[in-house]
C-alpha atoms as a PDB file:
ATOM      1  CA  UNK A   1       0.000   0.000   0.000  1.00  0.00           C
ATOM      2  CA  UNK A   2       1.085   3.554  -0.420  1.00  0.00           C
ATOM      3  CA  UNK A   3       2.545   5.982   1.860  1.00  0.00           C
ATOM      4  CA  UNK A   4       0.227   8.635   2.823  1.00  0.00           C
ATOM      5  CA  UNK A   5       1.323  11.697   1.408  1.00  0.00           C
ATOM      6  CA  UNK A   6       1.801  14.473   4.435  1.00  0.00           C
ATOM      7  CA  UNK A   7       0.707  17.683   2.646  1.00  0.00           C
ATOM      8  CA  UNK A   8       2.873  20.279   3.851  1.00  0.00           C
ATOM      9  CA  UNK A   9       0.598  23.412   1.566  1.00  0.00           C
ATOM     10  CA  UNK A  10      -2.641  21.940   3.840  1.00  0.00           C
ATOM     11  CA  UNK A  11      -1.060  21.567   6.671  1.00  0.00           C
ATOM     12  CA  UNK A  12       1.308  24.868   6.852  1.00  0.00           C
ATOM     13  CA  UNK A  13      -2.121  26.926   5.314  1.00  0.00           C
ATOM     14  CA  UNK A  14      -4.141  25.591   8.346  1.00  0.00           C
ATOM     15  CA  UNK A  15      -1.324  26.882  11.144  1.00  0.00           C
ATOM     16  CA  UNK A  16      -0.991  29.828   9.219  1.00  0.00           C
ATOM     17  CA  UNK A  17      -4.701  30.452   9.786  1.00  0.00           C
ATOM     18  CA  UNK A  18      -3.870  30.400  13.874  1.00  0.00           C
ATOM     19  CA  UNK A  19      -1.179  32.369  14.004  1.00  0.00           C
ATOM     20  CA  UNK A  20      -3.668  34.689  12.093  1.00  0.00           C
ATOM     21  CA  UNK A  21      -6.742  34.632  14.584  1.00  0.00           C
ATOM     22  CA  UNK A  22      -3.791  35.440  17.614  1.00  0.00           C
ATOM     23  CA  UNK A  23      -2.872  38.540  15.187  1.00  0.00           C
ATOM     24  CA  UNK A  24      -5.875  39.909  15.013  1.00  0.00           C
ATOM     25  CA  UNK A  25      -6.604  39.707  19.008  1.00  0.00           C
ATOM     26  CA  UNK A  26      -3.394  41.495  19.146  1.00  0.00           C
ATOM     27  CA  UNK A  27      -3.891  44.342  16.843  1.00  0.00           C
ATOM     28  CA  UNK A  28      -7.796  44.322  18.649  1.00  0.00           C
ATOM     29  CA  UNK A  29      -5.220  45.249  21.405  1.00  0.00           C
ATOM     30  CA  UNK A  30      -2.767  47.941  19.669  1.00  0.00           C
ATOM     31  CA  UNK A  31      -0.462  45.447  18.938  1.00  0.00           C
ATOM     32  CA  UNK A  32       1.518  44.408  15.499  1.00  0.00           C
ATOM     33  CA  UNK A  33       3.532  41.857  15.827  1.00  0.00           C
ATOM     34  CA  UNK A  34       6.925  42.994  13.685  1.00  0.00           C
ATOM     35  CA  UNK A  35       9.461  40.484  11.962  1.00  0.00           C
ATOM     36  CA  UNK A  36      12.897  42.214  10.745  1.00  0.00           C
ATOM     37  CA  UNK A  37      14.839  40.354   8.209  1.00  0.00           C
ATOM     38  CA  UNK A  38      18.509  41.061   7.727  1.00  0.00           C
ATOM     39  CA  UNK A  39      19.815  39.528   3.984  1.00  0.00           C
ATOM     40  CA  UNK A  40      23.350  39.737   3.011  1.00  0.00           C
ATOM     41  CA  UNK A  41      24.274  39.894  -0.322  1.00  0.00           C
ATOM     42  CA  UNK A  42      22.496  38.472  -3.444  1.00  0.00           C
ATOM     43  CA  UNK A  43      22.264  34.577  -2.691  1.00  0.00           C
ATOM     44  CA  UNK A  44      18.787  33.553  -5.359  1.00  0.00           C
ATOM     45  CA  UNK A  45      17.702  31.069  -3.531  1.00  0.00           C
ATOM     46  CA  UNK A  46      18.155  33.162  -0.009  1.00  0.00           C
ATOM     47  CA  UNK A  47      16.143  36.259  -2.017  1.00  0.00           C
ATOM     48  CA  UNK A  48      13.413  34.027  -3.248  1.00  0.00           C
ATOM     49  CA  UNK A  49      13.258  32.528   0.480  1.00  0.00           C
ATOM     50  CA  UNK A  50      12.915  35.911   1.618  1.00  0.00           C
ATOM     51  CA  UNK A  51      10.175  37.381  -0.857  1.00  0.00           C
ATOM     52  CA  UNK A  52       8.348  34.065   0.182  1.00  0.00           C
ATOM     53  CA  UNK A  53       8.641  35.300   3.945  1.00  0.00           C
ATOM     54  CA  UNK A  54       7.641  38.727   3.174  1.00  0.00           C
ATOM     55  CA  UNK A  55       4.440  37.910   1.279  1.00  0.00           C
ATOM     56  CA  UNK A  56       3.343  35.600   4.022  1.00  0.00           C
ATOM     57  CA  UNK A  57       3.556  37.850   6.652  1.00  0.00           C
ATOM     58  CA  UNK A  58       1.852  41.116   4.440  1.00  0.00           C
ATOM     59  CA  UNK A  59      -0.974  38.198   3.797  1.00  0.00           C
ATOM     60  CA  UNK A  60      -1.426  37.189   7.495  1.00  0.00           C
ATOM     61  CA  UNK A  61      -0.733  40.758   8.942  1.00  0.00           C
ATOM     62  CA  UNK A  62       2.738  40.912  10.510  1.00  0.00           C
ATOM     63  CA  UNK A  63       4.946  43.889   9.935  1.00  0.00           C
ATOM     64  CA  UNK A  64       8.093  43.019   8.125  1.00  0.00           C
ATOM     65  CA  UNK A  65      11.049  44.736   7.568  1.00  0.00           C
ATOM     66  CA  UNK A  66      13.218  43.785   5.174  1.00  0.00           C
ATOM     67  CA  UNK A  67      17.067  45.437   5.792  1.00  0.00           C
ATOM     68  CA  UNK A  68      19.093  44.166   2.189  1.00  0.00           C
ATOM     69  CA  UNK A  69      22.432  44.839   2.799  1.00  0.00           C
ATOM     70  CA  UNK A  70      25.456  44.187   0.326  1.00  0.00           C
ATOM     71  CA  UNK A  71      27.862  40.980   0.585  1.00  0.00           C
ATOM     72  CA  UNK A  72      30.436  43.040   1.342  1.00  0.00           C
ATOM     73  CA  UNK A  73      29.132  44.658   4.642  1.00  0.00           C
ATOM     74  CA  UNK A  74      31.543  44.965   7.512  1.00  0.00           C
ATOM     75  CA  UNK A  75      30.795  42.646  10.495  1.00  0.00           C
ATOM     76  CA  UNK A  76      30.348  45.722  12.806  1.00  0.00           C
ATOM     77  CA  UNK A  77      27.775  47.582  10.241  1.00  0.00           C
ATOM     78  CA  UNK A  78      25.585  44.330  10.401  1.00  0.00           C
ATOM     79  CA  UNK A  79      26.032  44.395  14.430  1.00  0.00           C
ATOM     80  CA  UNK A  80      25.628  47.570  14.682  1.00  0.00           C
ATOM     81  CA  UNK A  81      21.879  47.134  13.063  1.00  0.00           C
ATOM     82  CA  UNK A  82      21.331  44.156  14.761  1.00  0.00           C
ATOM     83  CA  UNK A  83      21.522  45.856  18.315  1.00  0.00           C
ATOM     84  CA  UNK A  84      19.107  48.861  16.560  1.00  0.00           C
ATOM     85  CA  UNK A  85      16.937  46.608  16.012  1.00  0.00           C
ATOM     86  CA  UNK A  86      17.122  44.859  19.591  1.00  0.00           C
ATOM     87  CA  UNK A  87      16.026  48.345  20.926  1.00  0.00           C
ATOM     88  CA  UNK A  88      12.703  48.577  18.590  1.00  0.00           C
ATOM     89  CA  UNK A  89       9.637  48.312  20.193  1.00  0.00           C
ATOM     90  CA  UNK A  90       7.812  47.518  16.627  1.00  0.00           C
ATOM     91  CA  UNK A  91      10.069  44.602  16.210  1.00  0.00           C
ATOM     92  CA  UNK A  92       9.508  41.287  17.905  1.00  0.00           C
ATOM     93  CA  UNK A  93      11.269  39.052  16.167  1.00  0.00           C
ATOM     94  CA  UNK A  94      14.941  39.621  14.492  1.00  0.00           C
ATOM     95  CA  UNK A  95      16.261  36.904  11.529  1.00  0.00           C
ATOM     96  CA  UNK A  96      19.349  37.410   9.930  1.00  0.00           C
ATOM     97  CA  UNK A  97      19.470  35.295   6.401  1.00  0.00           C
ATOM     98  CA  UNK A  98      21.627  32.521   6.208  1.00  0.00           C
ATOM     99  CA  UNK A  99      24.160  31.570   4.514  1.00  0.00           C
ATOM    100  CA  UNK A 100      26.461  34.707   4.912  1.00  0.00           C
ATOM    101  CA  UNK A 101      29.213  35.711   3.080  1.00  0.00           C
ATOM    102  CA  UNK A 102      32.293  33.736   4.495  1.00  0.00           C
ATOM    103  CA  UNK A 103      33.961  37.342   5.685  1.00  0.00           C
ATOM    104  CA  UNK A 104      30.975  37.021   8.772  1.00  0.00           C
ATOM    105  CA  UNK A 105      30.852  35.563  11.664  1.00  0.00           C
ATOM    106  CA  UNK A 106      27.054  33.597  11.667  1.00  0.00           C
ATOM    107  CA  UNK A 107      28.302  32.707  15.786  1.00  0.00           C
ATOM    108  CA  UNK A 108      29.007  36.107  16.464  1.00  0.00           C
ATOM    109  CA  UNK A 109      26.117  37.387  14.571  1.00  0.00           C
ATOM    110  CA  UNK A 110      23.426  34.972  15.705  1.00  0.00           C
ATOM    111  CA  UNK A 111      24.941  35.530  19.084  1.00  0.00           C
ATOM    112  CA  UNK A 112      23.730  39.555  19.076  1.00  0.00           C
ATOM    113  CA  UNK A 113      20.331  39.066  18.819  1.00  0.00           C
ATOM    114  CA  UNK A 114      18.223  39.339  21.504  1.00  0.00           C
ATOM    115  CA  UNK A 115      16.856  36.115  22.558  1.00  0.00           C
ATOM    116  CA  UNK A 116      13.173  37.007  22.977  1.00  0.00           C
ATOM    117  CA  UNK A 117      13.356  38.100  19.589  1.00  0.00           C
ATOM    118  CA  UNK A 118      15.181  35.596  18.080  1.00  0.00           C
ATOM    119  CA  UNK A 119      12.344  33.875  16.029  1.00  0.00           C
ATOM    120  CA  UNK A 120      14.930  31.489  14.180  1.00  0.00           C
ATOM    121  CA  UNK A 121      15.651  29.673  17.335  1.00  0.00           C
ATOM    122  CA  UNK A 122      19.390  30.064  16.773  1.00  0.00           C
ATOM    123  CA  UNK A 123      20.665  31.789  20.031  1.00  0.00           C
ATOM    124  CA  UNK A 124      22.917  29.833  22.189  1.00  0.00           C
ATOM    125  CA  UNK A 125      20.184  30.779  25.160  1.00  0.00           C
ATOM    126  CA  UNK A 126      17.832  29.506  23.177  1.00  0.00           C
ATOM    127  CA  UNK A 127      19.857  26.247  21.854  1.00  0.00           C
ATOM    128  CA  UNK A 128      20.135  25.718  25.634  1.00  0.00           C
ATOM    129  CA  UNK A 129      16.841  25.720  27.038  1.00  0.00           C
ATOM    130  CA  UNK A 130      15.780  23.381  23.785  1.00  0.00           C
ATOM    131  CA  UNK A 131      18.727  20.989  25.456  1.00  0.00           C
ATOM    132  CA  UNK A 132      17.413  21.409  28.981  1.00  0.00           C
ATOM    133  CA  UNK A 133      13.436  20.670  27.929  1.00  0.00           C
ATOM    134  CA  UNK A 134      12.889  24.127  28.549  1.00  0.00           C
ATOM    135  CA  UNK A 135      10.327  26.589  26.681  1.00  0.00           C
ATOM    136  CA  UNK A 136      11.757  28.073  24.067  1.00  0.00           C
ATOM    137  CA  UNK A 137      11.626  29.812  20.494  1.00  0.00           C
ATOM    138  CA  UNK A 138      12.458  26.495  18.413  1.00  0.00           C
ATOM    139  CA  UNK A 139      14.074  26.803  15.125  1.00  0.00           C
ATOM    140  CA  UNK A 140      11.981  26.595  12.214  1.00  0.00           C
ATOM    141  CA  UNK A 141      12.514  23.241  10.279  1.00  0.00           C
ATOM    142  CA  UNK A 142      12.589  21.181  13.148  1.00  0.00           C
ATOM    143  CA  UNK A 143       9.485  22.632  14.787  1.00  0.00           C
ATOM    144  CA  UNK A 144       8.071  22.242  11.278  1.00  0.00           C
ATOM    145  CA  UNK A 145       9.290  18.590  11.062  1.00  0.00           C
ATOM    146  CA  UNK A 146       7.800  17.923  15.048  1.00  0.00           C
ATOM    147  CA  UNK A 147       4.322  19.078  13.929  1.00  0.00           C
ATOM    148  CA  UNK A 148       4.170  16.993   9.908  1.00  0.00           C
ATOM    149  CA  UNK A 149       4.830  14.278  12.431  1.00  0.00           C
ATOM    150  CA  UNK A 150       2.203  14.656  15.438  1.00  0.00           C
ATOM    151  CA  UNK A 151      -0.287  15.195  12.130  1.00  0.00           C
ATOM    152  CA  UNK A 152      -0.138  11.741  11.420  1.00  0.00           C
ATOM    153  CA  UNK A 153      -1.072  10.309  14.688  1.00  0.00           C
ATOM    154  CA  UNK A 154       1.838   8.287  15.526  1.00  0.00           C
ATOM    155  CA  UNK A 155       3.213   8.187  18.933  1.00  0.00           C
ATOM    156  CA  UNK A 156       6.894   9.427  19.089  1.00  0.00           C
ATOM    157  CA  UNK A 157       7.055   8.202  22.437  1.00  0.00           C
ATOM    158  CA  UNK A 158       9.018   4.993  22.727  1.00  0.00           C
ATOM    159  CA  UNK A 159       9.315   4.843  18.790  1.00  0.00           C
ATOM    160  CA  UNK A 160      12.574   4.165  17.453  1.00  0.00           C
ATOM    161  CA  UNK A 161      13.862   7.878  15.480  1.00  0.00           C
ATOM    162  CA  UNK A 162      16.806   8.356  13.023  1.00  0.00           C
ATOM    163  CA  UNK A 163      17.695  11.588  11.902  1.00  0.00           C
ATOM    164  CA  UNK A 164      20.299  11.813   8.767  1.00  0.00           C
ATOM    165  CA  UNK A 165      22.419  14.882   9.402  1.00  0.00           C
ATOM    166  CA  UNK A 166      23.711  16.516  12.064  1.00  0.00           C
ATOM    167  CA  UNK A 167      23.657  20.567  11.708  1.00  0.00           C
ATOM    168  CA  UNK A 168      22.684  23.333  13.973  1.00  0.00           C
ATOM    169  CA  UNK A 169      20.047  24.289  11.925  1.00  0.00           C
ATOM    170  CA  UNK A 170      18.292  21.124  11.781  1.00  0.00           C
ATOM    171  CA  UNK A 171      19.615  17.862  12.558  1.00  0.00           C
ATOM    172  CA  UNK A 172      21.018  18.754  16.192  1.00  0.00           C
ATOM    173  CA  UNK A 173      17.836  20.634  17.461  1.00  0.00           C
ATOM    174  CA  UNK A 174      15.458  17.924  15.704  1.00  0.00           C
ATOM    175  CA  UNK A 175      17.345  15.194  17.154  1.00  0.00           C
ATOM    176  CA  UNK A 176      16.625  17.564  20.625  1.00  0.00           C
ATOM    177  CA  UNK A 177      12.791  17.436  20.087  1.00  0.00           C
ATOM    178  CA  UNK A 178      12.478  14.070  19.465  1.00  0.00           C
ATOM    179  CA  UNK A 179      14.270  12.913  22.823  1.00  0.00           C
ATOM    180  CA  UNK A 180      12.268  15.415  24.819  1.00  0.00           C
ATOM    181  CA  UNK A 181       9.219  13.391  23.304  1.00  0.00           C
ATOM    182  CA  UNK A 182      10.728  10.338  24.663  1.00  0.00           C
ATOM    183  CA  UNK A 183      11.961   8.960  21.528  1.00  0.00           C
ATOM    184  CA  UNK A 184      15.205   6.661  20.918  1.00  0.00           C
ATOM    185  CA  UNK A 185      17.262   8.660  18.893  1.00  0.00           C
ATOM    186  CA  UNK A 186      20.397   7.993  16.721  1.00  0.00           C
ATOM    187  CA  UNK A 187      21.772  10.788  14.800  1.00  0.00           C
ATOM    188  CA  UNK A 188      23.837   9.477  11.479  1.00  0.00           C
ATOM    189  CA  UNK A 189      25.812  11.728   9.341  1.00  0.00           C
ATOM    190  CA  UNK A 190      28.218  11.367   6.493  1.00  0.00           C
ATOM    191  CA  UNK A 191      30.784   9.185   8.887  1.00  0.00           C
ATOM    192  CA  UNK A 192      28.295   6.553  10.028  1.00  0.00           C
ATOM    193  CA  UNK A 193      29.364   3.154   8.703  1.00  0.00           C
ATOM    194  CA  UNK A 194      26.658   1.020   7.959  1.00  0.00           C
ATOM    195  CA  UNK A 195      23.693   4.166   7.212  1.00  0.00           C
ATOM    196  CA  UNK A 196      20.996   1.193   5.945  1.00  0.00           C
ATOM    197  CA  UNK A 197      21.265  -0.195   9.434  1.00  0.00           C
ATOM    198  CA  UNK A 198      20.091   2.473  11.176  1.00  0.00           C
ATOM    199  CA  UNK A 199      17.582   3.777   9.038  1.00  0.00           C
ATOM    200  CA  UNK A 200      16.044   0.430   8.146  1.00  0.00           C
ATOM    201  CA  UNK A 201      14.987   0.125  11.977  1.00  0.00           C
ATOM    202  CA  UNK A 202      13.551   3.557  12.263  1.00  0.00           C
ATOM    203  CA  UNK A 203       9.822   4.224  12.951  1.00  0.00           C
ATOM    204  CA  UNK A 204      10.815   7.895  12.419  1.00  0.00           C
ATOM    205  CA  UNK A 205      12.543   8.957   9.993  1.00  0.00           C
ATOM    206  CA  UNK A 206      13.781  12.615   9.370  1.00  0.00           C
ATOM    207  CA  UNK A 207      16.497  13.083   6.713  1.00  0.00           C
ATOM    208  CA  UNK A 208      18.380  16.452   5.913  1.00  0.00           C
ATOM    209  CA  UNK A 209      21.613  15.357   4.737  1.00  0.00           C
ATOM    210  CA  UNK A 210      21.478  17.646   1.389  1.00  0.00           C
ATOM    211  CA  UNK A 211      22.218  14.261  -0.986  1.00  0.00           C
ATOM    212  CA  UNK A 212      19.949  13.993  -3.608  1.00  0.00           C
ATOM    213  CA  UNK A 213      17.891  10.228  -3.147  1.00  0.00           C
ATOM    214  CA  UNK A 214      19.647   9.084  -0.179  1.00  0.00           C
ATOM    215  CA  UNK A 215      17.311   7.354   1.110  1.00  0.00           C
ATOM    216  CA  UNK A 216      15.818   4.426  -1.215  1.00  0.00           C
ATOM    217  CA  UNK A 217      13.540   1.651  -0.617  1.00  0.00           C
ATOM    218  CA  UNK A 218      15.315  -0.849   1.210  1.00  0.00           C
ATOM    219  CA  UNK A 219      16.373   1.639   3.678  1.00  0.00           C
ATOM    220  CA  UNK A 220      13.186   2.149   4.844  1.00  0.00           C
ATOM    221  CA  UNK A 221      11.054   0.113   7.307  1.00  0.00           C
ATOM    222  CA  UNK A 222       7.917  -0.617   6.298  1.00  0.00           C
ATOM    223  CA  UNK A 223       5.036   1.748   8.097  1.00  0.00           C
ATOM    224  CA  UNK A 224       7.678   4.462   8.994  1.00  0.00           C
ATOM    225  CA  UNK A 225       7.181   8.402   9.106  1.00  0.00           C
ATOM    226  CA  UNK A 226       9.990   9.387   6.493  1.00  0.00           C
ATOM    227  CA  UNK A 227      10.252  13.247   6.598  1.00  0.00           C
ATOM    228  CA  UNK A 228      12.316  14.751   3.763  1.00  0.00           C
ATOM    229  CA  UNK A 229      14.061  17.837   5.023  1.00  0.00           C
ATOM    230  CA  UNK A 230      16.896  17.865   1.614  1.00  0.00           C
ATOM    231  CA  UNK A 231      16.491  20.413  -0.798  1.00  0.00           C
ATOM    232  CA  UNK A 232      18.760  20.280  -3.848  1.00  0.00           C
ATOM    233  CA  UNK A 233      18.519  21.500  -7.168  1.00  0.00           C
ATOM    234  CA  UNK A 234      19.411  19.126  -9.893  1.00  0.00           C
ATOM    235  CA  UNK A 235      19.183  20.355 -13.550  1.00  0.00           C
ATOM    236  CA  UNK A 236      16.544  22.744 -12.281  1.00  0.00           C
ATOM    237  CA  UNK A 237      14.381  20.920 -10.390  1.00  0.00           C
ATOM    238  CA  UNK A 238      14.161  20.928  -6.583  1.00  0.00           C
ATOM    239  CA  UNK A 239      14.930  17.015  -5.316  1.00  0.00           C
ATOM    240  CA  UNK A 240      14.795  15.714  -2.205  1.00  0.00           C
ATOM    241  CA  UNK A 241      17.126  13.474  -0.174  1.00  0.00           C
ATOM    242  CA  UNK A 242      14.192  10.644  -0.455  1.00  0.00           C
ATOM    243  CA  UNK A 243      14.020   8.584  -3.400  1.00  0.00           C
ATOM    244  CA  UNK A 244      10.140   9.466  -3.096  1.00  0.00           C
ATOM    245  CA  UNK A 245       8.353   7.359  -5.712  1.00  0.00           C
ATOM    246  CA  UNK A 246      10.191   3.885  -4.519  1.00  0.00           C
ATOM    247  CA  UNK A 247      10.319   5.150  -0.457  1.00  0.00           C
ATOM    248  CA  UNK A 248       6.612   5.876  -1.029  1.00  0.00           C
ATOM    249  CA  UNK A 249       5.410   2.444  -1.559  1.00  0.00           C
ATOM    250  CA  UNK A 250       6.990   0.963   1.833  1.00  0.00           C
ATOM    251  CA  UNK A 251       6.565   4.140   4.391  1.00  0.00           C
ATOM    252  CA  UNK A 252       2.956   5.154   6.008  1.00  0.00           C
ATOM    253  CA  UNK A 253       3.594   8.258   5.776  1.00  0.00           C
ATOM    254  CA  UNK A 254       6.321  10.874   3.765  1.00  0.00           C
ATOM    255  CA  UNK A 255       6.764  14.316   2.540  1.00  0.00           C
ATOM    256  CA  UNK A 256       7.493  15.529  -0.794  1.00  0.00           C
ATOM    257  CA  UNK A 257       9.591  17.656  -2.265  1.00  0.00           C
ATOM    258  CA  UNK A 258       8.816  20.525  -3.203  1.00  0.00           C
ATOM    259  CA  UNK A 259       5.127  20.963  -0.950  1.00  0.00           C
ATOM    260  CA  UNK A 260       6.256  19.280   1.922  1.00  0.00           C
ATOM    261  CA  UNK A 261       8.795  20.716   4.864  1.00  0.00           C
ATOM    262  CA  UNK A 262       9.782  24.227   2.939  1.00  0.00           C
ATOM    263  CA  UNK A 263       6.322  25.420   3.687  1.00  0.00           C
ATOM    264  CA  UNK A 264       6.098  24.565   7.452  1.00  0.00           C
ATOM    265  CA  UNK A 265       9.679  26.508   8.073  1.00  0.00           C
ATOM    266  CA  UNK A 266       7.715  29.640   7.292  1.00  0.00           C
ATOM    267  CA  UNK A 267       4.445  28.959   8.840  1.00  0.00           C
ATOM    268  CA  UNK A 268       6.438  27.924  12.215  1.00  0.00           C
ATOM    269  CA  UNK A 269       8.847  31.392  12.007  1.00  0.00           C
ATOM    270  CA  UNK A 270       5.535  33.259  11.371  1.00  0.00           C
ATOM    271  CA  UNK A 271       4.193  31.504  14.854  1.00  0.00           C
ATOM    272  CA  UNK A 272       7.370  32.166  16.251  1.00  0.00           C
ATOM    273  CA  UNK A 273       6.974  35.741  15.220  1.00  0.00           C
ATOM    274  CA  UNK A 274       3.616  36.166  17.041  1.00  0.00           C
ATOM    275  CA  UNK A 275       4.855  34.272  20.201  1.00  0.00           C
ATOM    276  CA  UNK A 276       7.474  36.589  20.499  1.00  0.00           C
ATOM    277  CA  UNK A 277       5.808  39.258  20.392  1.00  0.00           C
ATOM    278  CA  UNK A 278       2.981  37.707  23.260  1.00  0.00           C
ATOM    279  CA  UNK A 279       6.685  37.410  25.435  1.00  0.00           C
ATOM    280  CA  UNK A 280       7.805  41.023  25.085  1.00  0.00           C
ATOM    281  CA  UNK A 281       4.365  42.356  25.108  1.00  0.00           C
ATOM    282  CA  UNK A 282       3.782  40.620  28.517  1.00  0.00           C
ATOM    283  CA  UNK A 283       7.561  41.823  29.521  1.00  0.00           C
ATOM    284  CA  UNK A 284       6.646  44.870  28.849  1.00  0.00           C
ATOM    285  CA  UNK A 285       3.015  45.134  30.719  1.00  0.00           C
ATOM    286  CA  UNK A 286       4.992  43.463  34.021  1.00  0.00           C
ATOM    287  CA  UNK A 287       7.511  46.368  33.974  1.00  0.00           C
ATOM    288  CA  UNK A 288       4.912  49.050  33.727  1.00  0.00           C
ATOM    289  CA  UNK A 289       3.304  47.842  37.223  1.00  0.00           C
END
């Protein structure tokens, strides 16, 4: 039997719709939630990302700022704008594009931001309350991935998870979530000996390696969640690190690519966005008496 196809446009558009309703309460109360977006250079794929983000929040009612800078900014100009904006009272949440040009520091940048605005979950603060099961701003993709999961219904509790890459961005803080859910996790990158052997036990799959087709059928256990995270672009089409037609008849449930994870990274900053801005709202009642 098929997989079940996880539709990431349905399930993104119906989150999207929340974070709307809390918008409007909040501008019933005076309040627009603000994102600022801070793009170095001319990266196409980072400028299409952005438009993407910009649209979505002119559509759902946040106020964005976008701040294009050229790639070769100084490191203190960038810093310097970064603790500006910090100091804004119309801006709740603070994400600075990645990648950068390789004269930046990402640490040093990412490291600026406030952490109560820092909607891209990146902070060290925030890294380390995501460590210690603490609440937190979680970074995009992962809190993305955690939701395409819970849609389907499966218990991550006690389920065996493998997740196929090991960055900051995603395979680090996903690997995170899934132990705080009281999964057993094993995190395999491009070291790990005998990759089939892992992934062939996993009720969970997540894989964000950036190889095109990975994953193929007989890696797979039958019945598993296999979330494709890859995004690469082979003679101009977007491709996945799932080989998705063959994975699809032995899973329960995948994502595709394009329509599947991309879309929830933007619906979860957008949430992000607005639960920021319910933190430093609150913040800012409390110190008011």
């Amino acid at each position: 039997m098929a997989a079940q196809i996880i539709n990431g446009k349905a399930l993104s558009a119906e989150h999207l719709a929340g974070t709307q309703e809390a918008i409007i309460k909040f501008k019933a109360r005076g309040i627009v939630p603000g994102l600022a977006v801070i793009i170095v250079g001319e990266n196409p794929a980072s400028m299409k990302y952005v438009a993407n983000k910009e649209k979505i929040c002119q559509s759902i009612g946040i106020y964005s700022r976008i701040i294009r800078m050229p790639a070769h900014t100084p490191q203190a100009e960038i810093e310097t704008t970064i603790r500006q904006l910090n100091e804004e009272s119309a801006i709740h949440g603070i994400l600075v594009q990645l990648p950068l040009p390789p004269h930046l520091s990402t640490l040093r940048l990412l490291s600026l931001i406030n952490p109560a605005k820092d909607v891209d979950g990146f902070h060290y603060q925030n890294s380390g309350k995501l460590f210690y099961g603490l609440p937190s701003l979680l970074p995009g993709t992962p809190k993305g991935v955690h939701e395409m999961i819970k849609s389907t219904g499966v218990t991550i509790a006690g389920k065996d998870a493998v997740v196929v890459g090991r960055s900051n961005i995603v395979g680090k803080p996903m690997a995170i979530i899934l132990m705080n859910e009281d999964a057993t996790v094993s995190v395999c990158h491009k070291l790990t000996a005998d990759l089939k052997a892992y992934t062939s036990r996993a009720d969970i799959l997540v894989v964000a390696a950036g190889k095109p087709k990975l994953i193929t059928a007989d890696m797979v256990k039958p019945g598993a969640v296999v979330i494709d995270v890859g995004i690469t672009y082979v003679d101009g089409k977007v491709v996945g690190d799932v080989d998705f037609q063959a994975v699809s008849e032995v899973a329960g449930f995948i994502t595709p690519v394009p329509g599947g994870v991309g879309r929830m990274t933007v619906a979860m900053l957008m949430a992000n966005t607005v639960e920021a801005a319910a933190s430093i709202e609150a913040e800012r009642l409390s110190s008011l008496g």
